[in-house]
XYZ file of C-alpha atoms in Angstrom:
519
model
C -46.845 -5.592 55.643
C -48.062 -5.221 52.058
C -45.455 -4.668 49.373
C -45.286 -1.144 47.993
C -47.124 -1.334 44.632
C -45.716 2.004 43.420
C -44.804 1.481 39.753
C -41.520 3.339 40.259
C -40.436 0.766 42.852
C -40.918 -2.067 40.349
C -39.027 -0.189 37.632
C -36.207 0.747 40.025
C -35.834 -2.884 41.122
C -35.005 -3.831 37.535
C -32.323 -1.220 36.868
C -29.044 -2.689 35.644
C -26.834 -4.250 38.329
C -24.076 -1.827 37.369
C -25.729 1.490 38.221
C -22.928 3.366 36.458
C -23.678 1.691 33.110
C -25.317 3.861 30.431
C -29.119 3.732 30.638
C -30.003 6.491 28.143
C -27.921 8.051 25.389
C -29.242 11.124 23.588
C -28.828 10.175 19.933
C -30.021 13.292 18.077
C -27.564 14.821 15.597
C -24.931 17.328 16.653
C -27.444 20.159 16.456
C -29.846 18.404 18.816
C -30.188 19.572 22.416
C -28.003 17.407 24.622
C -26.643 15.366 21.697
C -24.315 12.660 22.991
C -25.423 13.213 26.603
C -25.361 9.979 28.590
C -27.373 9.113 31.685
C -26.433 6.210 33.929
C -28.911 4.212 35.974
C -27.526 6.013 39.018
C -28.251 9.360 37.316
C -31.883 8.309 36.844
C -32.131 7.284 40.487
C -30.569 10.508 41.787
C -32.390 12.892 39.447
C -35.819 11.386 40.092
C -35.093 11.564 43.834
C -34.304 15.278 43.607
C -37.419 16.097 41.560
C -39.562 13.928 43.874
C -38.135 15.781 46.879
C -38.995 19.091 45.213
C -42.586 17.946 44.710
C -42.751 16.755 48.323
C -41.468 20.144 49.509
C -44.514 21.842 47.982
C -46.820 20.151 50.550
C -49.227 18.995 47.854
C -52.452 17.219 48.874
C -52.495 13.443 48.417
C -53.476 12.458 44.882
C -52.427 15.806 43.383
C -52.148 15.961 39.610
C -48.994 17.204 37.877
C -49.843 18.438 34.366
C -46.942 18.495 31.908
C -46.746 20.082 28.448
C -43.085 20.166 27.442
C -40.968 19.171 24.471
C -39.544 15.663 24.572
C -36.350 15.319 26.595
C -34.766 12.835 28.965
C -35.504 15.303 31.774
C -39.196 15.161 30.874
C -39.051 11.371 31.287
C -37.276 11.839 34.639
C -40.072 14.194 35.710
C -42.652 11.503 34.921
C -40.716 8.931 36.957
C -40.337 11.426 39.828
C -44.096 12.050 39.898
C -44.634 8.281 40.242
C -41.899 8.078 42.871
C -43.485 10.833 44.964
C -46.905 9.186 44.637
C -48.648 11.912 42.653
C -50.644 11.610 39.428
C -49.000 12.345 36.064
C -50.980 14.178 33.388
C -49.137 14.339 30.018
C -50.426 16.874 27.495
C -49.806 16.900 23.745
C -47.356 19.638 22.778
C -49.696 20.671 19.947
C -52.506 21.698 22.321
C -53.357 25.403 22.213
C -54.741 27.756 24.869
C -58.432 26.767 24.655
C -57.570 23.061 24.907
C -55.108 23.566 27.750
C -57.653 25.675 29.608
C -60.134 22.777 29.468
C -57.597 20.236 30.787
C -56.497 22.509 33.639
C -60.094 23.280 34.628
C -61.074 19.623 34.402
C -58.086 17.990 36.112
C -57.385 20.786 38.619
C -53.656 20.065 38.807
C -51.610 21.307 41.749
C -48.540 21.684 39.519
C -48.181 22.648 35.855
C -44.875 22.239 34.013
C -44.526 23.902 30.610
C -41.901 24.920 28.059
C -40.182 28.178 28.949
C -41.345 29.908 25.764
C -44.992 29.215 26.748
C -44.713 30.324 30.366
C -46.501 33.642 29.759
C -49.774 32.266 28.489
C -49.711 28.907 30.301
C -49.052 30.494 33.701
C -51.888 32.963 33.108
C -54.308 30.086 32.443
C -52.974 28.160 35.423
C -53.160 31.006 37.918
C -56.673 31.919 36.734
C -57.599 28.317 37.601
C -55.862 28.750 40.999
C -53.024 26.311 40.236
C -50.473 27.092 42.966
C -47.290 26.016 41.153
C -46.064 26.543 37.580
C -42.540 25.476 36.570
C -40.687 25.497 33.257
C -38.671 22.705 31.662
C -36.876 22.977 28.319
C -35.183 20.328 26.223
C -31.766 21.925 26.826
C -31.919 21.037 30.563
C -32.900 24.562 31.534
C -35.919 25.766 33.458
C -37.151 26.565 36.931
C -38.052 22.927 37.681
C -34.431 21.765 37.470
C -33.145 24.983 39.070
C -35.196 24.148 42.162
C -34.686 20.364 42.049
C -30.879 20.568 41.965
C -30.977 22.039 45.470
C -32.749 18.966 46.842
C -31.370 15.746 48.338
C -30.600 12.946 45.890
C -32.085 10.375 48.239
C -35.815 9.715 48.410
C -37.992 6.980 49.853
C -40.672 6.180 47.225
C -44.212 6.884 48.376
C -46.272 3.887 49.445
C -48.940 3.145 46.885
C -51.492 0.372 46.367
C -51.962 -1.281 42.964
C -55.304 0.452 42.380
C -54.018 3.926 43.309
C -54.069 6.411 40.451
C -50.751 6.847 38.587
C -51.687 8.799 35.457
C -54.565 10.465 33.650
C -54.486 10.364 29.834
C -56.938 12.546 27.982
C -58.419 10.938 24.895
C -58.162 12.862 21.655
C -61.702 14.144 21.901
C -62.688 13.731 18.246
C -66.291 13.487 19.432
C -67.398 15.715 22.286
C -65.253 16.653 25.267
C -61.943 14.933 25.889
C -62.179 12.323 28.625
C -59.443 11.655 31.183
C -58.693 7.921 31.347
C -57.548 7.033 34.881
C -54.711 4.480 34.908
C -53.469 2.919 38.129
C -50.015 1.733 39.175
C -51.358 -1.831 38.802
C -52.756 -1.201 35.294
C -49.389 0.047 34.049
C -47.183 -2.503 35.806
C -49.268 -5.534 34.817
C -49.144 -4.502 31.161
C -45.402 -3.801 31.223
C -44.718 -7.212 32.775
C -46.853 -9.013 30.167
C -45.116 -7.191 27.302
C -41.694 -7.965 28.792
C -42.508 -11.662 28.455
C -44.398 -11.509 25.135
C -41.789 -9.430 23.323
C -38.770 -11.147 24.854
C -37.257 -8.046 26.484
C -33.677 -8.635 27.721
C -31.147 -6.627 29.694
C -28.839 -6.493 26.667
C -31.535 -4.966 24.442
C -31.063 -1.449 23.095
C -34.274 0.428 22.275
C -34.371 3.289 19.807
C -36.857 5.664 21.474
C -38.094 8.057 18.769
C -41.740 8.460 19.861
C -43.423 11.358 21.709
C -43.823 10.861 25.466
C -47.262 12.428 25.947
C -48.936 9.210 24.750
C -49.308 5.547 25.795
C -46.961 4.281 23.054
C -43.879 6.329 23.888
C -44.391 7.037 27.587
C -45.618 3.648 28.779
C -45.008 0.889 26.228
C -41.525 1.976 25.135
C -40.147 3.582 28.317
C -41.552 1.038 30.775
C -40.338 -1.799 28.549
C -36.726 -0.640 28.585
C -36.717 0.334 32.281
C -38.333 -2.927 33.412
C -35.752 -4.908 31.422
C -32.814 -2.813 32.607
C -32.146 -2.153 28.902
C -30.451 0.860 27.348
C -32.329 3.489 25.316
C -30.988 5.445 22.345
C -33.061 8.593 22.806
C -34.225 10.825 19.961
C -35.959 14.040 21.013
C -37.134 14.300 17.396
C -37.581 11.609 14.788
C -35.128 11.929 11.899
C -35.294 8.931 9.528
C -31.659 9.155 8.407
C -30.350 9.589 11.956
C -32.457 6.680 13.240
C -31.308 4.365 10.434
C -27.689 5.319 11.200
C -28.144 3.989 14.759
C -29.950 0.733 13.864
C -26.622 -1.196 13.940
C -26.290 -0.168 17.615
C -29.829 -1.227 18.574
C -32.047 -4.301 18.882
C -35.580 -2.828 19.173
C -37.554 -0.070 17.482
C -41.116 1.081 18.125
C -42.856 3.411 15.693
C -46.124 4.600 14.265
C -46.734 3.702 10.599
C -45.632 7.153 9.389
C -42.140 6.563 10.801
C -41.800 3.308 8.851
C -42.956 5.010 5.657
C -40.387 7.772 6.109
C -37.562 5.312 6.751
C -38.503 3.325 3.650
C -37.885 6.515 1.648
C -34.199 6.413 2.675
C -31.682 4.523 0.527
C -29.636 3.772 3.669
C -32.341 1.412 4.965
C -30.847 -1.975 4.075
C -30.678 -5.516 5.416
C -27.131 -4.747 6.581
C -28.327 -1.743 8.607
C -30.935 -3.952 10.324
C -28.718 -7.015 10.816
C -28.476 -6.637 14.617
C -32.124 -5.657 15.107
C -34.314 -8.133 16.965
C -37.760 -6.587 16.645
C -39.672 -3.787 14.920
C -43.047 -2.924 16.491
C -45.795 -0.731 15.006
C -48.921 0.704 16.570
C -51.114 3.757 17.323
C -52.572 3.696 13.778
C -53.242 1.017 11.139
C -50.203 -0.127 9.152
C -50.886 -0.395 5.433
C -50.251 -3.911 4.109
C -48.090 -2.307 1.418
C -45.805 -0.807 4.109
C -45.746 -4.145 5.955
C -44.626 -5.977 2.813
C -42.184 -3.301 1.648
C -40.465 -3.344 5.053
C -40.109 -7.127 4.973
C -38.746 -7.066 1.409
C -36.227 -4.326 2.159
C -34.997 -5.323 5.615
C -35.809 -9.006 6.005
C -37.751 -8.161 9.185
C -41.479 -8.667 9.703
C -43.034 -5.788 11.653
C -45.010 -6.829 14.729
C -48.348 -5.012 14.911
C -50.215 -4.647 18.170
C -53.353 -2.926 19.447
C -54.027 -0.810 22.480
C -55.841 2.273 23.756
C -55.321 5.109 26.225
C -57.861 3.381 28.485
C -56.237 -0.049 28.422
C -52.574 0.268 27.386
C -51.846 -2.818 25.199
C -54.543 -5.404 24.471
C -53.303 -7.651 21.660
C -50.089 -8.447 19.823
C -48.924 -10.449 16.869
C -46.546 -13.212 17.988
C -42.908 -12.407 18.683
C -41.765 -16.038 18.731
C -42.146 -18.116 15.568
C -43.473 -21.093 17.528
C -46.450 -18.964 18.646
C -47.572 -18.279 15.069
C -46.981 -15.975 12.136
C -47.085 -12.181 12.205
C -49.954 -11.458 9.851
C -50.082 -8.053 8.169
C -53.402 -6.290 8.595
C -54.104 -8.057 11.900
C -53.198 -7.093 15.468
C -52.596 -10.673 16.578
C -53.953 -12.371 19.687
C -55.190 -11.024 23.039
C -52.298 -10.677 25.493
C -52.119 -13.086 28.449
C -54.673 -12.029 31.049
C -56.689 -9.951 28.564
C -60.223 -11.041 27.728
C -61.517 -9.966 24.312
C -64.908 -10.637 22.775
C -66.654 -9.534 19.579
C -70.403 -8.942 19.853
C -73.079 -8.109 17.308
C -75.552 -5.212 17.656
C -77.838 -7.432 19.741
C -75.016 -8.232 22.186
C -74.549 -11.791 20.961
C -71.084 -13.270 20.223
C -70.028 -13.008 16.571
C -68.974 -16.295 14.951
C -65.213 -16.782 14.504
C -65.552 -19.164 11.581
C -63.498 -18.311 8.490
C -62.385 -14.685 8.683
C -64.881 -14.002 11.474
C -67.894 -11.719 11.502
C -67.530 -7.992 12.196
C -68.786 -6.775 15.554
C -68.088 -4.566 18.568
C -64.873 -5.283 20.512
C -65.084 -5.455 24.306
C -62.216 -6.207 26.681
C -61.401 -6.972 30.294
C -58.184 -7.492 32.234
C -55.810 -6.047 34.860
C -54.644 -3.420 32.351
C -58.122 -1.928 31.829
C -58.612 1.499 33.451
C -60.955 2.248 36.328
C -62.933 4.902 34.476
C -62.972 8.495 33.269
C -61.875 11.323 35.546
C -64.925 12.974 37.138
C -67.286 11.418 34.575
C -69.124 8.659 36.493
C -72.039 8.554 34.053
C -69.748 8.289 31.019
C -67.786 5.563 32.819
C -70.979 3.576 33.444
C -71.974 3.937 29.790
C -68.642 2.557 28.583
C -68.731 -0.616 30.706
C -71.150 -3.517 30.337
C -73.195 -4.889 33.206
C -70.684 -7.739 33.559
C -67.709 -5.371 33.694
C -66.294 -5.422 30.142
C -65.042 -2.188 28.589
C -66.637 -1.183 25.282
C -63.635 -0.134 23.218
C -65.681 1.623 20.545
C -63.672 -0.328 17.983
C -65.240 -2.602 15.391
C -63.430 -5.737 14.304
C -63.433 -9.483 13.908
C -61.627 -12.551 15.188
C -60.888 -15.370 12.774
C -60.960 -19.098 13.439
C -57.255 -19.072 14.359
C -57.822 -16.326 16.948
C -56.212 -13.411 15.075
C -57.951 -10.084 15.706
C -58.449 -7.533 12.912
C -59.565 -3.967 13.671
C -61.963 -2.691 11.023
C -62.432 0.813 12.454
C -64.145 2.879 15.114
C -67.847 2.299 15.654
C -68.332 6.070 15.405
C -66.771 5.882 11.921
C -69.421 3.362 10.808
C -71.415 4.784 7.897
C -75.098 3.853 7.583
C -76.078 4.645 4.005
C -79.606 3.839 2.876
C -79.932 1.460 5.819
C -76.773 -0.497 4.937
C -73.708 -0.649 7.208
C -70.510 0.496 5.481
C -67.151 -0.034 7.215
C -64.626 2.570 6.012
C -61.600 0.295 6.487
C -63.039 -2.209 3.996
C -63.469 0.473 1.319
C -60.019 1.904 2.084
C -58.543 -1.544 1.507
C -60.029 -1.633 -1.997
C -58.980 1.946 -2.733
C -55.388 1.340 -1.650
C -55.075 -1.533 -4.135
C -55.911 0.689 -7.108
C -53.044 1.777 -9.400
C -51.551 5.112 -8.383
C -53.227 5.300 -4.953
C -50.841 5.652 -1.999
C -53.450 5.849 0.776
C -57.044 6.819 1.414
C -59.633 7.781 3.995
C -63.370 7.075 3.788
C -65.998 8.988 5.779
C -69.740 9.501 5.815
C -71.383 12.900 5.310
C -75.064 13.940 5.561
C -77.230 13.081 2.552
C -80.938 13.962 2.087
C -81.900 10.584 0.571
C -79.500 8.068 2.108
C -79.023 9.630 5.546
C -75.283 9.367 5.027
C -73.274 9.217 1.824
C -69.903 7.518 1.455
C -67.099 9.805 0.247
C -63.374 9.160 -0.068
C -60.176 11.185 -0.029
C -57.258 9.565 -1.850
C -53.583 10.510 -1.916
C -51.779 9.608 -5.159
C -48.331 8.060 -5.297
C -45.531 10.436 -6.333
C -45.795 11.115 -10.059
C -49.104 9.269 -10.439
C -52.263 10.807 -11.910
C -55.450 9.762 -10.116
C -58.916 10.836 -11.260
C -61.868 10.664 -8.868
C -64.301 9.503 -11.558
C -61.948 6.712 -12.624
C -61.609 5.546 -9.024
C -65.395 5.347 -8.671
C -65.682 3.418 -11.937
C -63.015 0.937 -10.836
C -64.735 0.300 -7.503
C -68.110 -0.339 -9.147
C -66.583 -3.448 -10.707
C -65.358 -4.690 -7.333
C -67.822 -3.929 -4.519
C -71.532 -3.510 -3.848
C -72.919 -0.241 -5.151
C -73.988 1.024 -1.713
C -70.327 0.860 -0.625
C -68.982 2.818 -3.605
C -68.113 6.433 -2.676
C -70.468 9.035 -4.157
C -67.499 11.389 -4.506
C -63.722 10.889 -4.481
C -61.410 13.796 -3.705
C -57.731 13.692 -4.670
C -55.486 15.510 -2.176
C -51.767 15.703 -1.435
C -52.045 14.381 2.121
C -54.462 13.271 4.818
C -54.815 15.272 8.049
C -53.135 13.422 10.930
C -52.601 13.926 14.632
C -49.215 13.691 16.349
C -49.418 9.876 16.552
C -50.095 9.499 12.838
C -53.822 8.747 13.093
C -55.948 10.155 10.292
C -58.281 12.824 11.695
C -61.492 11.750 10.014
C -63.485 14.248 12.037
C -61.734 17.026 10.085
C -62.603 15.362 6.762
C -66.231 14.944 7.824
C -66.414 18.597 8.838
C -64.751 19.776 5.622
C -67.237 17.951 3.385
C -70.392 17.869 5.517
C -72.252 20.348 3.252
C -71.550 18.423 0.058
C -75.051 17.010 -0.473
C -77.244 19.199 1.762
């Protein structure tokens, strides 16, 4: 008989030997919902069994989707694990999504169950029932809601559903910055293979303590962080909301932290971030958006720790990582390290030929393959075919290079490429020059329509606190440094860049804001 490839089974097999040991401690301040609440490994087992039994009691068709838009809580994580356990398909939705967006996801995914925050029940349930969703439950971060009210009446024993490795476990909708959002279909095998590779590459141990301060509607927080701790049988210090001071106060109790660059920037603003506070920490990991080299260096100077940057996507989970172990190489700021074991990565030019890796490597299109790569987009067979090559490699849409040592550097998204007067301009290159200028904290470069050049390069820069930055002076400084076709035609000085919940700059908003500048 084949082994059950249900991801929950693999996670459950690695729970701590002492099931009554603390698995998750809610670490938010006194005002936080559930502050100080502790969950043992046995609690996780029992609670996921009860929620799985509730789902089973609904007589859902095989392969049913469970769409979830709730605030972060341990119970929300338990719901995810219960969906896996019962063999259904988990569909996490960003808490920032509004009615029109949610309506699209519900119509597209056709979930059998929707779980939402209690305060949103009125409008979410209306959308759901219009789309003929049979079940809508509520779940709040204070452990209230109809989902738990029903689940608590169920048995705390449950036999996990039998699943094959290629059975669907989750659908993650991409951010949809161009066109309709696409649902990336991830299997139990995709998720487990990646978690096992990361366990080895990042040296996960049972005595690790992870500070979990990320959202759980996204690959980074839901899969990379949660799976890592569960598969290692390691404790989590759980923050429903990121608070830099509160997180720093718990660093002496932890060994691992995962964050997006914004979280590192905000912690660096705190005087309490010291080498002493980080003395017990084993590893800091950053992802989901590019980490400025300035942040990378400032963190190392202040804490003595070198942040490990890695690279992944909704469609693939993690693809590359800087080395954890010193004997495997240095952690190089500005790079995302080497392809993970089992991951194939190639860089091709516009003609489909391999780019040379001599020196710093030539810029090209990144394609990948491996057991972590998704099967395709939900109900979009044509789009799926477009995104895979004839020999089965996934076109990431990212542009980058691989140097002679094998380190991969992401230069940007291919859709962000600016073609100005027939010349290719890579925004990340220009942003690198901008960020080195005196007084500039960060920048974003985009292309907008231009009657002569097709596209014109423009930049938005954010000044450092107290600094005066003039757009004309920035342009003049760049003209001494880079080719004229790369120099922005206009530079706007603004207080901040628009970002999504994971800290990525929303360049589509900048393009839209300035698209009429020259036409």
